[in-house]
Tab-separated table of N, CA, C and O in Angstrom:
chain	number	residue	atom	x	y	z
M	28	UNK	N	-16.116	36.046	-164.280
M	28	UNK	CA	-17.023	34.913	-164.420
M	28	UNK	C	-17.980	34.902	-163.234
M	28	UNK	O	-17.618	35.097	-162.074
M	29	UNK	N	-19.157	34.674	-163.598
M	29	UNK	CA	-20.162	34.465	-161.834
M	29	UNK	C	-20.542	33.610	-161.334
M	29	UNK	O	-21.329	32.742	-161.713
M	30	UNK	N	-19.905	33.788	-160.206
M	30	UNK	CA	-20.129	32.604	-159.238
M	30	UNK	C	-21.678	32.010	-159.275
M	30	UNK	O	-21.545	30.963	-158.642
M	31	UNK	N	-22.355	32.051	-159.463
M	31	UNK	CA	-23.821	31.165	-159.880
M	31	UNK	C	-23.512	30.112	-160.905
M	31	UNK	O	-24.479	29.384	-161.131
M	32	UNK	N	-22.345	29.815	-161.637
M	32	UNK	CA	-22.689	29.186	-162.979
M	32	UNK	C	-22.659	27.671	-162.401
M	32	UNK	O	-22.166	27.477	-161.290
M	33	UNK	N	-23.140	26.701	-163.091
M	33	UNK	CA	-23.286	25.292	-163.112
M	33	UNK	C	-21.834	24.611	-163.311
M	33	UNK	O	-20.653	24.954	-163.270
M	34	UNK	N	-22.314	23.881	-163.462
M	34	UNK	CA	-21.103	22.565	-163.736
M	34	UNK	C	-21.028	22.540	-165.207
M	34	UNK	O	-20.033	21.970	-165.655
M	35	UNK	N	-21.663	22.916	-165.854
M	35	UNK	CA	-21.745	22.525	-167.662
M	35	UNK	C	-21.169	23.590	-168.344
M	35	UNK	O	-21.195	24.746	-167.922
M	36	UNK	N	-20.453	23.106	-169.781
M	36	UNK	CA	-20.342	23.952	-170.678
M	36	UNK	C	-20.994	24.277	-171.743
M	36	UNK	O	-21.295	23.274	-172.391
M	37	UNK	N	-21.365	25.311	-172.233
M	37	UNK	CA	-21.752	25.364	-173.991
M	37	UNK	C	-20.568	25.630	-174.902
M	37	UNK	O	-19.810	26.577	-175.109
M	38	UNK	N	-20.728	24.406	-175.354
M	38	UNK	CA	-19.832	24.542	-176.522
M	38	UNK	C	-20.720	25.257	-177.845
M	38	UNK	O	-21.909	25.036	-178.070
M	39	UNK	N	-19.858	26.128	-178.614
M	39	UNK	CA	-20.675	26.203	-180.393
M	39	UNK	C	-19.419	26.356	-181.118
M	39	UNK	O	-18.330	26.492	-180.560
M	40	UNK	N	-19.594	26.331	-182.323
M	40	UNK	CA	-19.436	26.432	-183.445
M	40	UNK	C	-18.252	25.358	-183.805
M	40	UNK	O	-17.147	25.570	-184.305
M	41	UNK	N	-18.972	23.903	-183.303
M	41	UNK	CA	-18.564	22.082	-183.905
M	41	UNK	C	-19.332	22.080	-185.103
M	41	UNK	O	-20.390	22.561	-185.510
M	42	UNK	N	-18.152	21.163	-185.629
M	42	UNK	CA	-18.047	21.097	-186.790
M	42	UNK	C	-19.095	20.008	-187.085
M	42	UNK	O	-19.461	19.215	-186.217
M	43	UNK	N	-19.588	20.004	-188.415
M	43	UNK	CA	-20.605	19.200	-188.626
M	43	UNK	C	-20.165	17.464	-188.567
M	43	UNK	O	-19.175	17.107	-189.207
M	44	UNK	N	-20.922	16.502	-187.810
M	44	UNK	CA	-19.994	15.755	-187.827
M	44	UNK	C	-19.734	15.089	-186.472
M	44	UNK	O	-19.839	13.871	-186.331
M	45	UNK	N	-19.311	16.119	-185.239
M	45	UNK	CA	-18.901	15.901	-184.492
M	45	UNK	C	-19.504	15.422	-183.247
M	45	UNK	O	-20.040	16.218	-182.475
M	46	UNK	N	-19.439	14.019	-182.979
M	46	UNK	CA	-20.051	13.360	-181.744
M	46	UNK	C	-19.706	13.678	-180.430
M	46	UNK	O	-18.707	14.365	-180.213
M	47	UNK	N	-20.595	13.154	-179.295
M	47	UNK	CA	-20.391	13.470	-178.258
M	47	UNK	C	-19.093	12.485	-177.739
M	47	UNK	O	-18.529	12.755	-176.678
M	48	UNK	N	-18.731	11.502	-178.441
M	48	UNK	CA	-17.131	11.188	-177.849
M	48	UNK	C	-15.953	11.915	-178.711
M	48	UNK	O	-14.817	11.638	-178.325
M	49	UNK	N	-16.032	12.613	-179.582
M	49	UNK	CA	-14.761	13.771	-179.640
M	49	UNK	C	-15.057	14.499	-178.702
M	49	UNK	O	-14.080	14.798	-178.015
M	50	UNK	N	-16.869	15.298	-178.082
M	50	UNK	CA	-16.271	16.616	-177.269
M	50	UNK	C	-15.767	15.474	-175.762
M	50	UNK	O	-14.956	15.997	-174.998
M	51	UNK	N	-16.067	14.552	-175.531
M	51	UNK	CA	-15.212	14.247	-174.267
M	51	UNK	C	-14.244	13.922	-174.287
M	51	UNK	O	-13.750	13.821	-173.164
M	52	UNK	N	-13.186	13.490	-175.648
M	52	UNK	CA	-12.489	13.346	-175.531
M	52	UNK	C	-11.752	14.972	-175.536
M	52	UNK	O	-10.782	15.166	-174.804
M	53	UNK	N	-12.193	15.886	-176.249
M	53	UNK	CA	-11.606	16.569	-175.850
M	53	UNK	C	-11.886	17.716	-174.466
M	53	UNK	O	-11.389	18.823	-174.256
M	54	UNK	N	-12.574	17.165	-173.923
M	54	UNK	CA	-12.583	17.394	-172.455
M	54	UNK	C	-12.130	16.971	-171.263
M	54	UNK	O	-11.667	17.703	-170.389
M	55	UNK	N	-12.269	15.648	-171.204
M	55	UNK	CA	-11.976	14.689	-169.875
M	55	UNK	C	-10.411	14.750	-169.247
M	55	UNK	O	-10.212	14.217	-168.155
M	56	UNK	N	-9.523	15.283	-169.821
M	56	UNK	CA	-8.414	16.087	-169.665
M	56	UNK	C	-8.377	16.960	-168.559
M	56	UNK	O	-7.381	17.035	-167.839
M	57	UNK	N	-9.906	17.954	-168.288
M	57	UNK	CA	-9.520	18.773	-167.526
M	57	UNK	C	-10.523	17.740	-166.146
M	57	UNK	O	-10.056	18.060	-165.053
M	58	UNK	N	-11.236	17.088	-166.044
M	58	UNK	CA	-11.788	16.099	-165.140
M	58	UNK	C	-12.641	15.320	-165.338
M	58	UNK	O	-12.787	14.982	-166.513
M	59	UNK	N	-13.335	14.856	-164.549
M	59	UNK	CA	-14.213	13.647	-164.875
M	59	UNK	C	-15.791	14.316	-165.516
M	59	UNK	O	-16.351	15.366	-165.200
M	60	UNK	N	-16.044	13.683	-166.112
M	60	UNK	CA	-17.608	14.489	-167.508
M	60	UNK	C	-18.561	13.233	-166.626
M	60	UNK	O	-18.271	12.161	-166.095
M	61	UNK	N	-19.649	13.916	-166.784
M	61	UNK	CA	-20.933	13.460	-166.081
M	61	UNK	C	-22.280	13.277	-167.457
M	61	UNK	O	-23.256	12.529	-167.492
M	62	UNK	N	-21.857	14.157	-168.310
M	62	UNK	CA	-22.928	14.351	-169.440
M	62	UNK	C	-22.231	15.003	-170.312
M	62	UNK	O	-21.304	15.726	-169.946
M	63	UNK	N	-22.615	14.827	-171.809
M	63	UNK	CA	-22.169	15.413	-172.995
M	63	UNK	C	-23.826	14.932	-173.421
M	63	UNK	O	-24.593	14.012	-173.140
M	64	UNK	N	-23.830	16.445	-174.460
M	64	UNK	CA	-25.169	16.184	-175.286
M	64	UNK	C	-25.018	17.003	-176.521
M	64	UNK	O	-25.221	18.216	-176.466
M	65	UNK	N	-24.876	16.760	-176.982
M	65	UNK	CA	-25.118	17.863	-178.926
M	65	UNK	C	-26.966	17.572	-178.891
M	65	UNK	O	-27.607	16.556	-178.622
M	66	UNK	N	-27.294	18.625	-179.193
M	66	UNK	CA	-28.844	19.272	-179.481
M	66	UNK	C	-28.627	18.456	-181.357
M	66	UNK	O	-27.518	18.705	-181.829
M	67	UNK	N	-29.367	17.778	-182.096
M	67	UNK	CA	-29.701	17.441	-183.329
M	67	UNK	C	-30.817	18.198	-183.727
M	67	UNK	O	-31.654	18.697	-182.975
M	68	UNK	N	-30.762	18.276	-185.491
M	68	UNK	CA	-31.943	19.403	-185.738
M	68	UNK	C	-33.070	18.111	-186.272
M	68	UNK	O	-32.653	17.138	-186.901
M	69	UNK	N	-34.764	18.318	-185.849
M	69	UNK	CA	-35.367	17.596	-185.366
M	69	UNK	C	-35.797	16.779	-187.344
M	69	UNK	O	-36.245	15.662	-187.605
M	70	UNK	N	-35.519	17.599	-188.040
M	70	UNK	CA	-35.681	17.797	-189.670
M	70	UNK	C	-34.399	16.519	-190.214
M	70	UNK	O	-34.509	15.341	-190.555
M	71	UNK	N	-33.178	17.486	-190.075
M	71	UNK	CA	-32.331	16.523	-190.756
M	71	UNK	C	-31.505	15.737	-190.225
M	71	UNK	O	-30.573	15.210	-190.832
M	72	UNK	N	-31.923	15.491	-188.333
M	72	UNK	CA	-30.849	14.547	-187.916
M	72	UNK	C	-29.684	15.101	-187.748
M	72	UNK	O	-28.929	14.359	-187.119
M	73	UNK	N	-29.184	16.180	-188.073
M	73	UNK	CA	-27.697	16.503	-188.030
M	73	UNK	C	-27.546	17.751	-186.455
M	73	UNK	O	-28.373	18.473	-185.898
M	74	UNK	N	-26.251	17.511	-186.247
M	74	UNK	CA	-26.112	18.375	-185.302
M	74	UNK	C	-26.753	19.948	-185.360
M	74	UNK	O	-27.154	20.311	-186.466
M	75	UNK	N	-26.844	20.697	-184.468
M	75	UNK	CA	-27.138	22.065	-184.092
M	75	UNK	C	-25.955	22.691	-184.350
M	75	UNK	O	-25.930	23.745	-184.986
M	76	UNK	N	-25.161	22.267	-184.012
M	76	UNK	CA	-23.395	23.302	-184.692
M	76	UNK	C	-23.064	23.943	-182.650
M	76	UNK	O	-22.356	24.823	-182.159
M	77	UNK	N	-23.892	23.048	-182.150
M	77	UNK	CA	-23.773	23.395	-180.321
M	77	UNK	C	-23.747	21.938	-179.588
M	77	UNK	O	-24.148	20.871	-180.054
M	78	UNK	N	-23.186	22.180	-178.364
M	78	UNK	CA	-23.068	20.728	-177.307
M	78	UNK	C	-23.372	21.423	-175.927
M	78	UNK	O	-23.846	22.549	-175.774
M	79	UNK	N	-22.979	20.461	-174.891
M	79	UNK	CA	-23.012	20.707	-173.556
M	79	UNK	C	-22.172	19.557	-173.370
M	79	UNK	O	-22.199	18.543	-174.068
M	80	UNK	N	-21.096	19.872	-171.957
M	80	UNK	CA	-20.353	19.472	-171.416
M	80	UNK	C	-21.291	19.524	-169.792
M	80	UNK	O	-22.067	20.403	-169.417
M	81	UNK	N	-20.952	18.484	-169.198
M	81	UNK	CA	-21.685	18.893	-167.890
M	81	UNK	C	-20.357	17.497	-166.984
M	81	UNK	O	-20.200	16.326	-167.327
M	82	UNK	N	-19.689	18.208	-165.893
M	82	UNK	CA	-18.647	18.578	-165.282
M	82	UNK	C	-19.364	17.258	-163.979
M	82	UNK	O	-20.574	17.080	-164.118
M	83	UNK	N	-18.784	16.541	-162.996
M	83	UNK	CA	-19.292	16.418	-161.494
M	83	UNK	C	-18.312	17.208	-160.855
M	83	UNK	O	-18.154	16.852	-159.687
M	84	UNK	N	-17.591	18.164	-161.203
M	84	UNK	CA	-17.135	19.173	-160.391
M	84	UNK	C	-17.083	20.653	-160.850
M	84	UNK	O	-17.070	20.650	-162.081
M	85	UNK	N	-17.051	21.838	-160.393
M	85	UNK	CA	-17.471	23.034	-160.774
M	85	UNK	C	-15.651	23.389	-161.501
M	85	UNK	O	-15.373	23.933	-162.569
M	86	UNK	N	-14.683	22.816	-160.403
M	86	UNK	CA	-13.671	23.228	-160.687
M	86	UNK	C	-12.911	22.868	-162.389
M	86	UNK	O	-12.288	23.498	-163.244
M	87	UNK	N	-13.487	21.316	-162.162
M	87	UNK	CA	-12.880	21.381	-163.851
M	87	UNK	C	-13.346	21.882	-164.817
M	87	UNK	O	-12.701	22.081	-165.846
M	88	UNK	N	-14.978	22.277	-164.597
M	88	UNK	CA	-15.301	23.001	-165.730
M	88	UNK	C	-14.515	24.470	-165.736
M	88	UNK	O	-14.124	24.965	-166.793
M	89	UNK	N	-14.336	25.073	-164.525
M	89	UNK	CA	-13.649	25.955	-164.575
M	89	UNK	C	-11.776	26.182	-165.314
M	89	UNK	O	-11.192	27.192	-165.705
M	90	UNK	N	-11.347	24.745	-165.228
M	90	UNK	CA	-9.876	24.544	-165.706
M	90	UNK	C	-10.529	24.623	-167.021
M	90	UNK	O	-10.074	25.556	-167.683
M	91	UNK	N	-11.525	23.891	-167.664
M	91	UNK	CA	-11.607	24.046	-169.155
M	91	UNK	C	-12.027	24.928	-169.710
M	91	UNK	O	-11.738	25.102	-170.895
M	92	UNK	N	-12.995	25.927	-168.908
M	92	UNK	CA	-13.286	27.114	-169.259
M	92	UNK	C	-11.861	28.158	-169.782
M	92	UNK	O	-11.611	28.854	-170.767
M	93	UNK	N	-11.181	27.802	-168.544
M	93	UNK	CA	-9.792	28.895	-168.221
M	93	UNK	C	-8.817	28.734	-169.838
M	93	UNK	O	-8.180	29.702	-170.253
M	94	UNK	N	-8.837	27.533	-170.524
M	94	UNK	CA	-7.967	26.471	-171.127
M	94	UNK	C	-8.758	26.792	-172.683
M	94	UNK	O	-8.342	26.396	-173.772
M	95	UNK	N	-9.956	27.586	-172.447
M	95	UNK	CA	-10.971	27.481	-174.075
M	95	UNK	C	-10.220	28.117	-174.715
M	95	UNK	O	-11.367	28.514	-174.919
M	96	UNK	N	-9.613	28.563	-175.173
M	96	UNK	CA	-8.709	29.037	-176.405
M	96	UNK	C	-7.708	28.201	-177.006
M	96	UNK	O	-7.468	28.228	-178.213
M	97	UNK	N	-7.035	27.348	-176.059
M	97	UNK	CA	-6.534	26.142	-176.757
M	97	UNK	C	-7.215	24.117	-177.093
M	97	UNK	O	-6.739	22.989	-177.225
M	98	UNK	N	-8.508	24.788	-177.080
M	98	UNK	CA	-9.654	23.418	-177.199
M	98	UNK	C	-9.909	23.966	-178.562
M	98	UNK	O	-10.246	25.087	-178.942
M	99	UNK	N	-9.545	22.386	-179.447
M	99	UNK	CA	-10.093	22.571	-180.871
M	99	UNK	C	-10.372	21.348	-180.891
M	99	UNK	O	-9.636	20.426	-180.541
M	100	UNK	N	-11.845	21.265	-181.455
M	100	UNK	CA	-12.079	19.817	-181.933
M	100	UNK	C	-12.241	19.685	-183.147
M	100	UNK	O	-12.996	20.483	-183.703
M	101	UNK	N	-11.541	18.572	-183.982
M	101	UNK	CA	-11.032	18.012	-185.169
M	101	UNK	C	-10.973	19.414	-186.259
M	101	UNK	O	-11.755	19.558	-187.198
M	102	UNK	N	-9.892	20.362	-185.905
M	102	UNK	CA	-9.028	20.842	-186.531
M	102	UNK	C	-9.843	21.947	-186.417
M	102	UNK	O	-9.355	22.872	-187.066
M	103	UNK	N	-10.873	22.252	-185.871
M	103	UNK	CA	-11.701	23.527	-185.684
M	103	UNK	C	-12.106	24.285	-184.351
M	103	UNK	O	-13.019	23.859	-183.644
M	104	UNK	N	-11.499	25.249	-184.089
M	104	UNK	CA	-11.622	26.290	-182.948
M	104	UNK	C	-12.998	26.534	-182.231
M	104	UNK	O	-13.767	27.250	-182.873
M	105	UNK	N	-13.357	26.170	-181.274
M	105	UNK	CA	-15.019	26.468	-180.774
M	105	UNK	C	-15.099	27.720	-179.746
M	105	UNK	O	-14.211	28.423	-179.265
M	106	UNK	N	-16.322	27.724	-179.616
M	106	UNK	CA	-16.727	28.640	-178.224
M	106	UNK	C	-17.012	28.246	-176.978
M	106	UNK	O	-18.143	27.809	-176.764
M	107	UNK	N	-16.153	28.311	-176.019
M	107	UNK	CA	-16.953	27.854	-174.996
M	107	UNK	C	-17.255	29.336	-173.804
M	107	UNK	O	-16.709	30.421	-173.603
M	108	UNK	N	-18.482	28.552	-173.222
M	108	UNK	CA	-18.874	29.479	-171.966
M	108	UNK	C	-19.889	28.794	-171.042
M	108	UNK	O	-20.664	27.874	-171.307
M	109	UNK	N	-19.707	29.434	-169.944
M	109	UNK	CA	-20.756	28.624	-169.062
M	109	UNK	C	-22.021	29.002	-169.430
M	109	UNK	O	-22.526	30.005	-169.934
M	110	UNK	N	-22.546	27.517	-168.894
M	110	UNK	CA	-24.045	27.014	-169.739
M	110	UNK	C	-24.748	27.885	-168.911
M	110	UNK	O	-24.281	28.249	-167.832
M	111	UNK	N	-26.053	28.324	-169.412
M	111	UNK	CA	-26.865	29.273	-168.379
M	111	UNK	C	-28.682	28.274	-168.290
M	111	UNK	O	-29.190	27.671	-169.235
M	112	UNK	N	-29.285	28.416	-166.835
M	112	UNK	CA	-29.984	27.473	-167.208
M	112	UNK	C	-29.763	26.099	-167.023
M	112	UNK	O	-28.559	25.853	-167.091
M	113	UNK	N	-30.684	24.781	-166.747
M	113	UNK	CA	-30.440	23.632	-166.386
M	113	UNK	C	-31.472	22.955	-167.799
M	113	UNK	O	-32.506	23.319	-168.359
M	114	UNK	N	-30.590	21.895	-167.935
M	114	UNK	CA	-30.996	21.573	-169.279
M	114	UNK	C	-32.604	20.917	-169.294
M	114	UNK	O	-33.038	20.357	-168.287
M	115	UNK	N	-33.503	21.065	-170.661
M	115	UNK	CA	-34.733	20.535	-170.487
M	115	UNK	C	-34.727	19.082	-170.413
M	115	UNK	O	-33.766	18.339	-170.615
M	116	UNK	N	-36.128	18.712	-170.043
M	116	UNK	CA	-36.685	17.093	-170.384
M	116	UNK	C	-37.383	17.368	-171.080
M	116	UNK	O	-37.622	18.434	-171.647
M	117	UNK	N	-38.034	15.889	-171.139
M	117	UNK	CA	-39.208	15.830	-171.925
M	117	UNK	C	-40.429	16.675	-171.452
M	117	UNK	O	-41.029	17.451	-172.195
M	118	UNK	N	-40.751	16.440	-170.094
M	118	UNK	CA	-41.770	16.708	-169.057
M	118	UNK	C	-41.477	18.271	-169.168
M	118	UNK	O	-42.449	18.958	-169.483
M	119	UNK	N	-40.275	18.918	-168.952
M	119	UNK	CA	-40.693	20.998	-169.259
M	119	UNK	C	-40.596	21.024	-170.482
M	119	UNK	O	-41.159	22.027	-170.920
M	120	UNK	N	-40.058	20.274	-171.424
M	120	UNK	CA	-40.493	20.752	-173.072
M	120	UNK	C	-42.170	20.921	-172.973
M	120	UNK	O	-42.869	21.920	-173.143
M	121	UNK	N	-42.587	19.285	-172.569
M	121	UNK	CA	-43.671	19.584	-172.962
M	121	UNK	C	-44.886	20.607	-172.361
M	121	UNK	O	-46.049	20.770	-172.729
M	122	UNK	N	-43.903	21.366	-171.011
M	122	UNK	CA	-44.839	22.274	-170.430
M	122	UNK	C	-44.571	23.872	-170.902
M	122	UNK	O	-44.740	24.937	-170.306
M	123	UNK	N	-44.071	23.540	-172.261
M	123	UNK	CA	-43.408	25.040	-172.482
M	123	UNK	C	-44.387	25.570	-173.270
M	123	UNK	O	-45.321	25.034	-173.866
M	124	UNK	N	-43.896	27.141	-173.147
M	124	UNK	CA	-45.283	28.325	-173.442
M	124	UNK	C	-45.767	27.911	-174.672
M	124	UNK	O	-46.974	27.837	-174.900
M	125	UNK	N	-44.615	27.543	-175.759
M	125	UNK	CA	-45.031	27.168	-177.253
M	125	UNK	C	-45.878	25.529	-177.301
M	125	UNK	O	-46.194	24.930	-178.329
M	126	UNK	N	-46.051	25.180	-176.215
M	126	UNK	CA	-47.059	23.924	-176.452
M	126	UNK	C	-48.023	23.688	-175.403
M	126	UNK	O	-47.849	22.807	-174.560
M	127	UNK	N	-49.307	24.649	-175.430
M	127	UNK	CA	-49.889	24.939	-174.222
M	127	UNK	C	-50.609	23.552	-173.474
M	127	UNK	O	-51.022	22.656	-174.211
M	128	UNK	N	-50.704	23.455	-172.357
M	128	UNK	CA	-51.227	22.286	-171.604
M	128	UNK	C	-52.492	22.492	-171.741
M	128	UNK	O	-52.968	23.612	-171.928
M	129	UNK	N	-53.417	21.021	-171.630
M	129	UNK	CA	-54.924	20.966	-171.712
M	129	UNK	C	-55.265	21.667	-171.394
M	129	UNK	O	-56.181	22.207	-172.014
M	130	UNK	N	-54.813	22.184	-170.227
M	130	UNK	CA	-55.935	23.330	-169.311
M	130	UNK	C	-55.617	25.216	-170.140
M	130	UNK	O	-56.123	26.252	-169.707
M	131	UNK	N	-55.081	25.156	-170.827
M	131	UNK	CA	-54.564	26.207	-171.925
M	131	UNK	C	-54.989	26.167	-173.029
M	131	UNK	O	-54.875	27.066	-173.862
M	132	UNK	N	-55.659	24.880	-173.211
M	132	UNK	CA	-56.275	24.912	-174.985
M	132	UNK	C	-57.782	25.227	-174.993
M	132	UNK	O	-58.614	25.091	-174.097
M	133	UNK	N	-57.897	25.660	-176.181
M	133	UNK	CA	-59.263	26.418	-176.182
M	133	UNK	C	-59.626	24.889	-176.522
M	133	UNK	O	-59.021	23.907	-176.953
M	134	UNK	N	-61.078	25.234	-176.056
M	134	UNK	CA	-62.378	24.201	-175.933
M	134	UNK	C	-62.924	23.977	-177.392
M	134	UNK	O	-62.930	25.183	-177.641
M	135	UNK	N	-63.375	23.430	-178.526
M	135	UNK	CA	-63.934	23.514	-179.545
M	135	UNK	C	-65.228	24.423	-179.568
M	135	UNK	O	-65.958	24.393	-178.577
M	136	UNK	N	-65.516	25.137	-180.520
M	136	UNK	CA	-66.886	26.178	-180.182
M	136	UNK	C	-68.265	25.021	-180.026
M	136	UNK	O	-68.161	24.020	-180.734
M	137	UNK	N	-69.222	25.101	-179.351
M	137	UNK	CA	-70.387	24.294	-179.029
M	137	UNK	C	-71.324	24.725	-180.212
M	137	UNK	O	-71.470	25.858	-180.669
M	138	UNK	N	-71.860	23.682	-180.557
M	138	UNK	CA	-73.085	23.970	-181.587
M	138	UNK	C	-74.608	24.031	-180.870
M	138	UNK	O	-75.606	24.243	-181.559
């Protein structure tokens, strides 16, 4: 595992359905949770089939990391691994390559 990783987990493959108080509940076991987030798809409202766990200590994410083979939430087996990356806002969504800033948009042609 490398020592660079964050405090957070990625969880995938939750079941449709599944809120951010099942993944803490089935987390907070290994320490205290600072953030849980499931990504929703922007169309139908429903989960991404992915979460994030985000830890105030490196070590428990590490006990739950160590422990991912026996974490199932509501009767279904997931993936976990450390999260790579610090999660977006609003403010770097909206500075991302796929939505160019004013100073990036073409000018209308002049008549």
């Amino acid at each position: 595992m490398p020592r660079d990783c964050t405090c957070s987990l990625h969880v995938s493959r939750i079941a449709k359905g599944v809120k951010a108080g099942d993944l803490r509940t089935a987390f907070e076991k290994y320490g205290k949770i600072k953030d849980v987030y499931i990504p929703m798809d922007y169309y139908t409202k429903e989960s991404r089939g992915f979460g994030y766990i985000e830890f105030y200590e490196r070590e428990d994410a590490e006990a739950a990391y160590d422990r991912r083979r026996d974490i199932i939430i509501r009767r279904k087996p997931v993936t976990i691994e450390f999260a790579r990356g610090q999660r977006k806002n609003q403010a770097s969504l909206a500075e991302s390559p796929s939505s160019p800033s004013q100073s990036q948009q073409k000018s209308p042609p002049s008549q």
